[in-house]
Amino acid sequence: HKAMRLLETCISFLQATGGSYIQKIGVGDKFLIEYVKDVLLMKDVDFGSHTIQSKIKLKHIDSLWKTLRDFTVKDPFENVHARYKEVLGADEGKRLQQDAKGLDLETLVPTMQELIIQRLIEPQTSASAPIADFIGWAPVGDNYMNEMEWFKHFPKGIQMQYIVDVYKLLSESFTQNE
């Protein structure tokens, strides 16, 4: 957990001082440990891992944080508002698993997970809004998800109140097809 807290501190400072612009100004190749010691002035820092200390650069920080989170958090959706955790009926679940065959689950599943974790902590989105509208505007490369050919197979009528269950069913389908 110590490494997670240090990474969160670094991410906060990076976002406050440039955010996504950081990659464009060429500091992504700076080693994380150098950044922590030279910029954040945390001279006696220890991430608890030789690999993190010696190999991780700023451009890797987001992936490292996600990996650590995935290994340390039992339920990534524990902070998601209850409004979005209703369970789909059996028939809808079966229909979704059929629809999943036409979807790019390798792109969809991780994108959905991040959107749910990052944007559904508070009940700001209507429970009756379509999931397709919520995830359709997620960036995928230079496009939005709703512009991808395969996205037309995503069911348009499933509401946000089921998004965590929809994610779990799609994730299950993705894992079975790997």
mmCIF file of C-alpha atoms in Angstrom:
data_model
loop_
_atom_site.group_PDB
_atom_site.id
_atom_site.type_symbol
_atom_site.label_atom_id
_atom_site.label_comp_id
_atom_site.label_asym_id
_atom_site.label_seq_id
_atom_site.Cartn_x
_atom_site.Cartn_y
_atom_site.Cartn_z
ATOM 1 C CA HIS A 1 0.000 0.000 0.000
ATOM 2 C CA LYS A 2 2.987 2.284 0.541
ATOM 3 C CA ALA A 3 3.862 2.124 -3.172
ATOM 4 C CA MET A 4 0.229 2.912 -4.070
ATOM 5 C CA ARG A 5 0.199 6.003 -1.845
ATOM 6 C CA LEU A 6 3.490 7.235 -3.311
ATOM 7 C CA LEU A 7 2.215 6.660 -6.846
ATOM 8 C CA GLU A 8 -1.005 8.512 -6.065
ATOM 9 C CA THR A 9 1.052 11.447 -4.769
ATOM 10 C CA CYS A 10 3.141 11.455 -7.951
ATOM 11 C CA ILE A 11 0.075 11.207 -10.184
ATOM 12 C CA SER A 12 -1.580 14.104 -8.347
ATOM 13 C CA PHE A 13 1.467 16.312 -8.834
ATOM 14 C CA LEU A 14 1.839 15.308 -12.474
ATOM 15 C CA GLN A 15 -1.817 16.100 -13.145
ATOM 16 C CA ALA A 16 -1.563 19.423 -11.325
ATOM 17 C CA THR A 17 1.525 20.419 -13.304
ATOM 18 C CA GLY A 18 0.550 19.361 -16.790
ATOM 19 C CA GLY A 19 -1.638 16.268 -16.928
ATOM 20 C CA SER A 20 -1.747 14.600 -20.346
ATOM 21 C CA TYR A 21 0.561 17.317 -21.680
ATOM 22 C CA ILE A 22 3.433 15.621 -19.797
ATOM 23 C CA GLN A 23 3.967 13.057 -22.586
ATOM 24 C CA LYS A 24 4.206 15.808 -25.203
ATOM 25 C CA ILE A 25 6.991 17.695 -23.441
ATOM 26 C CA GLY A 26 9.237 14.644 -23.240
ATOM 27 C CA VAL A 27 9.479 13.977 -19.511
ATOM 28 C CA GLY A 28 7.875 10.541 -19.865
ATOM 29 C CA ASP A 29 11.335 8.979 -20.103
ATOM 30 C CA LYS A 30 12.411 10.397 -16.739
ATOM 31 C CA PHE A 31 12.729 7.676 -14.096
ATOM 32 C CA LEU A 32 10.025 7.787 -11.441
ATOM 33 C CA ILE A 33 12.580 7.683 -8.632
ATOM 34 C CA GLU A 34 14.423 10.691 -10.111
ATOM 35 C CA TYR A 35 11.141 12.621 -10.317
ATOM 36 C CA VAL A 36 10.281 11.805 -6.718
ATOM 37 C CA LYS A 37 13.708 12.803 -5.411
ATOM 38 C CA ASP A 38 14.493 15.787 -7.675
ATOM 39 C CA VAL A 39 11.066 17.347 -8.263
ATOM 40 C CA LEU A 40 8.994 16.297 -5.261
ATOM 41 C CA LEU A 41 12.085 16.564 -3.028
ATOM 42 C CA MET A 42 11.338 13.295 -1.241
ATOM 43 C CA LYS A 43 14.964 12.254 -0.719
ATOM 44 C CA ASP A 44 14.470 9.167 1.481
ATOM 45 C CA VAL A 45 11.661 7.594 -0.535
ATOM 46 C CA ASP A 46 11.390 3.817 -0.829
ATOM 47 C CA PHE A 47 8.792 2.169 -3.076
ATOM 48 C CA GLY A 48 9.507 -1.209 -1.509
ATOM 49 C CA SER A 49 10.492 -2.699 -4.871
ATOM 50 C CA HIS A 50 13.837 -2.746 -6.646
ATOM 51 C CA THR A 51 12.025 -2.973 -10.008
ATOM 52 C CA ILE A 52 9.994 0.174 -9.350
ATOM 53 C CA GLN A 53 13.095 1.985 -8.107
ATOM 54 C CA SER A 54 15.271 1.011 -11.094
ATOM 55 C CA LYS A 55 13.032 0.492 -14.137
ATOM 56 C CA ILE A 56 9.818 2.533 -13.933
ATOM 57 C CA LYS A 57 9.643 5.785 -15.875
ATOM 58 C CA LEU A 58 6.950 8.455 -15.670
ATOM 59 C CA LYS A 59 5.347 7.145 -18.853
ATOM 60 C CA HIS A 60 4.679 3.858 -17.006
ATOM 61 C CA ILE A 61 3.104 5.366 -13.897
ATOM 62 C CA ASP A 62 -0.553 5.000 -14.935
ATOM 63 C CA SER A 63 -0.147 1.344 -15.946
ATOM 64 C CA LEU A 64 1.777 0.577 -12.760
ATOM 65 C CA TRP A 65 -0.931 2.195 -10.636
ATOM 66 C CA LYS A 66 -3.689 0.223 -12.423
ATOM 67 C CA THR A 67 -1.747 -3.025 -12.021
ATOM 68 C CA LEU A 68 -1.143 -2.452 -8.319
ATOM 69 C CA ARG A 69 -4.780 -1.475 -7.854
ATOM 70 C CA ASP A 70 -5.953 -4.633 -9.598
ATOM 71 C CA PHE A 71 -3.775 -6.798 -7.339
ATOM 72 C CA THR A 72 -4.553 -5.026 -4.078
ATOM 73 C CA VAL A 73 -8.236 -4.124 -4.375
ATOM 74 C CA LYS A 74 -10.633 -7.027 -3.811
ATOM 75 C CA ASP A 75 -13.631 -5.320 -5.403
ATOM 76 C CA PRO A 76 -12.713 -2.555 -7.846
ATOM 77 C CA PHE A 77 -16.359 -1.404 -7.749
ATOM 78 C CA GLU A 78 -16.679 -1.059 -3.969
ATOM 79 C CA ASN A 79 -16.764 2.758 -4.239
ATOM 80 C CA VAL A 80 -19.224 2.793 -7.141
ATOM 81 C CA HIS A 81 -22.610 4.153 -6.098
ATOM 82 C CA ALA A 82 -25.267 1.498 -5.397
ATOM 83 C CA ARG A 83 -27.504 3.087 -8.075
ATOM 84 C CA TYR A 84 -25.360 1.368 -10.736
ATOM 85 C CA LYS A 85 -25.184 -2.115 -9.190
ATOM 86 C CA GLU A 86 -28.559 -3.656 -10.009
ATOM 87 C CA VAL A 87 -28.531 -7.186 -11.457
ATOM 88 C CA LEU A 88 -29.805 -7.900 -14.966
ATOM 89 C CA GLY A 89 -32.565 -10.456 -15.382
ATOM 90 C CA ALA A 90 -31.562 -13.911 -16.649
ATOM 91 C CA ASP A 91 -33.021 -13.333 -20.131
ATOM 92 C CA GLU A 92 -31.267 -9.982 -20.548
ATOM 93 C CA GLY A 93 -28.011 -11.547 -19.343
ATOM 94 C CA LYS A 94 -28.247 -14.323 -21.941
ATOM 95 C CA ARG A 95 -29.068 -11.796 -24.665
ATOM 96 C CA LEU A 96 -26.068 -9.691 -23.639
ATOM 97 C CA GLN A 97 -23.764 -12.702 -23.810
ATOM 98 C CA GLN A 98 -25.051 -13.342 -27.348
ATOM 99 C CA ASP A 99 -24.469 -9.699 -28.298
ATOM 100 C CA ALA A 100 -20.957 -9.920 -26.818
ATOM 101 C CA LYS A 101 -19.882 -12.122 -29.719
ATOM 102 C CA GLY A 102 -20.033 -9.093 -32.035
ATOM 103 C CA LEU A 103 -18.122 -6.754 -29.680
ATOM 104 C CA ASP A 104 -14.426 -5.998 -29.387
ATOM 105 C CA LEU A 105 -14.226 -7.102 -25.752
ATOM 106 C CA GLU A 106 -10.469 -6.525 -25.622
ATOM 107 C CA THR A 107 -11.174 -2.808 -26.060
ATOM 108 C CA LEU A 108 -14.575 -2.589 -24.386
ATOM 109 C CA VAL A 109 -13.950 -4.402 -21.075
ATOM 110 C CA PRO A 110 -10.968 -2.370 -19.764
ATOM 111 C CA THR A 111 -12.481 0.896 -21.004
ATOM 112 C CA MET A 112 -15.767 0.141 -19.245
ATOM 113 C CA GLN A 113 -13.978 -0.749 -16.029
ATOM 114 C CA GLU A 114 -12.085 2.541 -15.949
ATOM 115 C CA LEU A 115 -15.196 4.590 -16.740
ATOM 116 C CA ILE A 116 -17.196 2.874 -14.004
ATOM 117 C CA ILE A 117 -14.461 3.255 -11.389
ATOM 118 C CA GLN A 118 -13.661 6.857 -12.262
ATOM 119 C CA ARG A 119 -17.077 8.352 -13.020
ATOM 120 C CA LEU A 120 -19.722 6.492 -11.053
ATOM 121 C CA ILE A 121 -18.720 7.138 -7.453
ATOM 122 C CA GLU A 122 -21.437 9.773 -7.139
ATOM 123 C CA PRO A 123 -24.990 9.337 -8.490
ATOM 124 C CA GLN A 124 -24.640 12.012 -11.173
ATOM 125 C CA THR A 125 -25.744 9.903 -14.128
ATOM 126 C CA SER A 126 -29.386 8.839 -14.291
ATOM 127 C CA ALA A 127 -29.958 5.157 -13.499
ATOM 128 C CA SER A 128 -32.350 4.989 -16.459
ATOM 129 C CA ALA A 129 -29.904 6.466 -19.005
ATOM 130 C CA PRO A 130 -28.632 3.994 -21.622
ATOM 131 C CA ILE A 131 -25.217 2.458 -20.928
ATOM 132 C CA ALA A 132 -24.460 2.788 -24.651
ATOM 133 C CA ASP A 133 -24.664 6.591 -24.362
ATOM 134 C CA PHE A 134 -22.358 6.619 -21.326
ATOM 135 C CA ILE A 135 -19.605 4.449 -22.784
ATOM 136 C CA GLY A 136 -20.115 5.457 -26.404
ATOM 137 C CA TRP A 137 -18.211 8.711 -25.927
ATOM 138 C CA ALA A 138 -15.136 7.051 -24.440
ATOM 139 C CA PRO A 139 -12.048 7.734 -26.545
ATOM 140 C CA VAL A 140 -10.528 4.770 -28.382
ATOM 141 C CA GLY A 141 -7.390 5.893 -30.155
ATOM 142 C CA ASP A 142 -8.370 8.867 -32.311
ATOM 143 C CA ASN A 143 -12.079 7.960 -32.315
ATOM 144 C CA TYR A 144 -14.942 7.509 -29.892
ATOM 145 C CA MET A 145 -16.206 4.065 -29.043
ATOM 146 C CA ASN A 146 -19.586 4.783 -30.679
ATOM 147 C CA GLU A 147 -17.750 5.335 -33.985
ATOM 148 C CA MET A 148 -16.282 1.825 -33.985
ATOM 149 C CA GLU A 149 -17.983 -0.620 -36.362
ATOM 150 C CA TRP A 150 -18.365 -3.292 -33.674
ATOM 151 C CA PHE A 151 -20.132 -0.891 -31.268
ATOM 152 C CA LYS A 152 -23.354 -1.192 -33.260
ATOM 153 C CA HIS A 153 -23.721 -4.628 -31.601
ATOM 154 C CA PHE A 154 -23.759 -3.096 -28.111
ATOM 155 C CA PRO A 155 -27.336 -3.258 -26.772
ATOM 156 C CA LYS A 156 -28.830 0.236 -26.802
ATOM 157 C CA GLY A 157 -31.624 -0.310 -24.277
ATOM 158 C CA ILE A 158 -29.758 -1.509 -21.176
ATOM 159 C CA GLN A 159 -29.868 1.137 -18.464
ATOM 160 C CA MET A 160 -27.075 2.497 -16.287
ATOM 161 C CA GLN A 161 -28.493 0.861 -13.169
ATOM 162 C CA TYR A 162 -27.107 -2.438 -14.573
ATOM 163 C CA ILE A 163 -23.670 -1.218 -15.709
ATOM 164 C CA VAL A 164 -21.594 -3.075 -13.099
ATOM 165 C CA ASP A 165 -23.420 -6.334 -13.848
ATOM 166 C CA VAL A 166 -23.088 -5.727 -17.605
ATOM 167 C CA TYR A 167 -19.358 -5.167 -17.120
ATOM 168 C CA LYS A 168 -19.055 -8.415 -15.131
ATOM 169 C CA LEU A 169 -20.936 -10.428 -17.770
ATOM 170 C CA LEU A 170 -18.851 -8.958 -20.616
ATOM 171 C CA SER A 171 -15.654 -9.491 -18.658
ATOM 172 C CA GLU A 172 -16.663 -13.106 -18.081
ATOM 173 C CA SER A 173 -17.303 -13.546 -21.824
ATOM 174 C CA PHE A 174 -13.926 -11.966 -22.610
ATOM 175 C CA THR A 175 -12.096 -14.240 -20.157
ATOM 176 C CA GLN A 176 -13.799 -17.341 -21.592
ATOM 177 C CA ASN A 177 -12.797 -16.379 -25.151
ATOM 178 C CA GLU A 178 -9.130 -15.773 -24.379
#
